[in-house]
Short mmCIF file of C-alpha atoms in Angstrom, two decimals:
data_model
loop_
_atom_site.label_atom_id
_atom_site.label_comp_id
_atom_site.label_asym_id
_atom_site.label_seq_id
_atom_site.Cartn_x
_atom_site.Cartn_y
_atom_site.Cartn_z
CA MET A 1 -16.35 -248.23 57.95
CA GLN A 2 -12.97 -248.65 59.63
CA LYS A 3 -12.61 -244.91 60.25
CA GLU A 4 -16.13 -243.78 61.22
CA ASP A 5 -18.98 -245.02 63.39
CA PHE A 6 -22.51 -244.79 62.05
CA LEU A 7 -25.89 -245.73 63.44
CA GLN A 8 -27.82 -248.65 61.96
CA ASN A 9 -30.03 -246.69 59.52
CA VAL A 10 -28.42 -244.92 56.57
CA TRP A 11 -29.76 -243.17 53.48
CA GLU A 12 -27.82 -243.38 50.21
CA PRO A 13 -29.60 -240.68 48.13
CA ALA A 14 -27.45 -241.05 44.99
CA CYS A 15 -27.22 -244.84 45.01
CA GLY A 16 -26.51 -245.32 41.31
CA ASP A 17 -25.83 -249.01 40.72
CA GLY A 18 -25.67 -249.72 44.46
CA ALA A 19 -21.89 -249.78 44.97
CA ILE A 20 -21.98 -247.96 48.33
CA SER A 21 -25.36 -249.36 49.42
CA ARG A 22 -24.27 -252.96 48.88
CA ARG A 23 -21.09 -252.42 50.90
CA LEU A 24 -23.06 -250.85 53.74
CA GLU A 25 -25.52 -253.75 53.71
CA LEU A 26 -22.61 -256.21 53.93
CA HIS A 27 -21.61 -254.41 57.13
CA GLY A 28 -25.11 -254.88 58.56
CA PHE A 29 -26.60 -251.46 57.91
CA ASN A 30 -30.23 -250.86 57.02
CA VAL A 31 -29.89 -248.78 53.86
CA VAL A 32 -32.53 -246.67 52.15
CA SER A 33 -31.23 -246.50 48.57
CA THR A 34 -32.67 -243.83 46.29
CA ASP A 35 -31.66 -242.04 43.12
CA LEU A 36 -33.16 -239.59 40.69
CA ASN A 37 -32.14 -241.82 37.78
CA ASP A 38 -32.63 -245.52 37.18
CA PHE A 39 -29.30 -247.36 37.28
CA GLY A 40 -30.93 -250.69 38.16
CA PHE A 41 -30.74 -250.34 41.94
CA GLY A 42 -32.83 -248.77 44.69
CA SER A 43 -35.92 -246.58 44.45
CA THR A 44 -35.79 -244.26 41.46
CA LYS A 45 -37.23 -240.88 40.48
CA ILE A 46 -36.50 -239.55 43.99
CA ASP A 47 -34.74 -236.21 43.82
CA PHE A 48 -32.78 -235.83 47.05
CA LEU A 49 -32.57 -232.07 46.56
CA LEU A 50 -36.37 -231.77 46.56
CA GLU A 51 -37.05 -234.05 49.54
CA GLN A 52 -38.79 -232.39 52.48
CA LYS A 53 -38.17 -235.11 55.04
CA ALA A 54 -35.12 -237.23 55.79
CA LEU A 55 -35.49 -240.95 55.08
CA ALA A 56 -32.79 -241.74 57.69
CA ASP A 57 -30.77 -239.83 60.30
CA GLN A 58 -27.53 -240.39 58.41
CA VAL A 59 -26.40 -240.08 54.81
CA ILE A 60 -23.47 -241.81 53.13
CA THR A 61 -23.14 -240.99 49.44
CA ASN A 62 -21.05 -240.21 46.42
CA PRO A 63 -23.10 -237.29 45.07
CA PRO A 64 -22.88 -235.98 41.52
CA PHE A 65 -19.86 -233.69 41.78
CA LYS A 66 -21.61 -230.77 40.11
CA LEU A 67 -24.29 -230.98 42.82
CA ALA A 68 -22.01 -231.55 45.82
CA ASN A 69 -22.63 -228.09 47.31
CA GLN A 70 -26.39 -228.58 47.04
CA PHE A 71 -26.15 -232.03 48.67
CA VAL A 72 -24.30 -230.54 51.65
CA HIS A 73 -26.88 -227.75 51.99
CA GLN A 74 -29.75 -230.25 51.69
CA CYS A 75 -28.30 -232.43 54.45
CA GLN A 76 -28.19 -229.35 56.63
CA ARG A 77 -31.78 -228.35 55.75
CA LEU A 78 -33.01 -231.88 56.50
CA LYS A 79 -31.07 -231.86 59.79
CA ILE A 80 -29.22 -235.04 58.89
CA ARG A 81 -27.44 -236.14 62.07
CA LYS A 82 -24.23 -237.28 60.37
CA TYR A 83 -23.30 -237.37 56.73
CA ALA A 84 -20.36 -238.62 54.74
CA MET A 85 -19.71 -237.65 51.14
CA LEU A 86 -17.14 -239.12 48.81
CA LEU A 87 -15.83 -236.08 46.94
CA ARG A 88 -12.85 -234.94 44.95
CA LEU A 89 -10.20 -233.50 47.23
CA ALA A 90 -10.53 -230.33 45.15
CA PHE A 91 -13.86 -229.80 46.95
CA LEU A 92 -11.72 -227.99 49.53
CA GLU A 93 -11.01 -225.24 47.01
CA GLY A 94 -13.07 -222.20 46.16
CA GLN A 95 -13.91 -218.90 47.84
CA ASP A 96 -17.67 -219.30 47.39
CA ARG A 97 -17.62 -222.80 48.90
CA LYS A 98 -15.52 -221.55 51.81
CA LYS A 99 -18.10 -218.85 52.56
CA SER A 100 -21.24 -220.88 51.91
CA ILE A 101 -20.17 -224.20 53.46
CA PHE A 102 -16.88 -224.36 55.31
CA ASP A 103 -17.26 -221.08 57.26
CA ILE A 104 -20.81 -222.01 58.34
CA TYR A 105 -20.61 -225.74 58.93
CA PRO A 106 -17.17 -227.18 58.37
CA PRO A 107 -16.69 -230.93 58.18
CA VAL A 108 -15.50 -232.53 61.41
CA ARG A 109 -13.20 -234.91 59.57
CA ILE A 110 -11.73 -235.44 56.12
CA TRP A 111 -10.34 -238.86 55.23
CA ILE A 112 -8.02 -238.58 52.23
CA PHE A 113 -7.27 -241.58 50.06
CA SER A 114 -3.48 -241.94 49.93
CA LYS A 115 -3.85 -243.83 46.65
CA ARG A 116 -5.54 -242.04 43.79
CA LEU A 117 -8.79 -243.64 42.62
CA THR A 118 -10.48 -243.92 39.28
CA MET A 119 -14.25 -243.81 39.41
CA TRP A 120 -16.18 -245.61 36.69
CA ARG A 121 -19.82 -245.18 35.90
CA GLY A 122 -21.73 -248.41 35.53
CA ASP A 123 -22.18 -247.88 31.81
CA GLU A 124 -18.47 -247.34 31.08
CA GLU A 125 -15.93 -250.03 30.28
CA ARG A 126 -12.83 -249.99 32.46
CA PRO A 127 -9.62 -250.06 30.41
CA GLU A 128 -7.02 -252.71 31.33
CA GLY A 129 -4.17 -251.44 33.48
CA SER A 130 -5.95 -248.20 34.32
CA SER A 131 -4.78 -246.29 37.35
CA GLY A 132 -6.24 -243.53 39.47
CA THR A 133 -5.96 -239.99 38.25
CA THR A 134 -7.98 -238.02 40.79
CA ALA A 135 -7.53 -237.41 44.50
CA TYR A 136 -10.64 -238.25 46.55
CA ALA A 137 -11.61 -238.00 50.19
CA TRP A 138 -14.50 -238.79 52.50
CA PHE A 139 -15.86 -235.55 54.00
CA ILE A 140 -17.69 -236.10 57.30
CA TRP A 141 -20.16 -233.68 58.91
CA GLU A 142 -22.00 -234.07 62.21
CA ASN A 143 -25.08 -231.92 62.65
CA SER A 144 -24.59 -231.59 66.40
CA ARG A 145 -21.21 -229.95 65.79
CA PHE A 146 -22.10 -227.21 63.29
CA HIS A 147 -20.48 -224.04 64.39
CA ASN A 148 -17.51 -222.13 63.10
CA SER A 149 -15.28 -223.14 66.00
CA VAL A 150 -15.09 -226.76 64.76
CA GLN A 151 -11.53 -227.70 63.97
CA THR A 152 -11.58 -230.08 61.03
CA THR A 153 -9.22 -232.98 61.43
CA VAL A 154 -7.56 -234.64 58.47
CA GLY A 155 -6.50 -238.26 58.21
CA TRP A 156 -5.52 -240.72 55.51
CA ILE A 157 -6.97 -243.97 54.24
#
């Protein structure tokens, strides 16, 4: 929230236990929280990848990593105005991803966490003294700026 401006209405389509949605609500956003699975938060049994209509003009989410490509493509299909995805920094790698995503609609900004994070599912116990092992970043796309002349900027959190 300190690095990006968003409009009032946001969709969190992989809300899980509500970690992102709750934080957005604390900052005064109207959040539509959905998930395919029931983790005790939001509206469930809603498959973002099958939706035909956007539930908000903006998306902020931490998608399942194995479905990250599909989430980006779905945001494009739904003409989401601006979307932010918390992804592994390794999302930047891969020839297929370069051709199918970055060459067509590159992100406008990437905010890299300078400190490595450890992500815990709600059903896992966090070990004492655990430290981050994976590099993450927020990838930001703006629908009005999709063309291959976009120069992605990189910053650090």
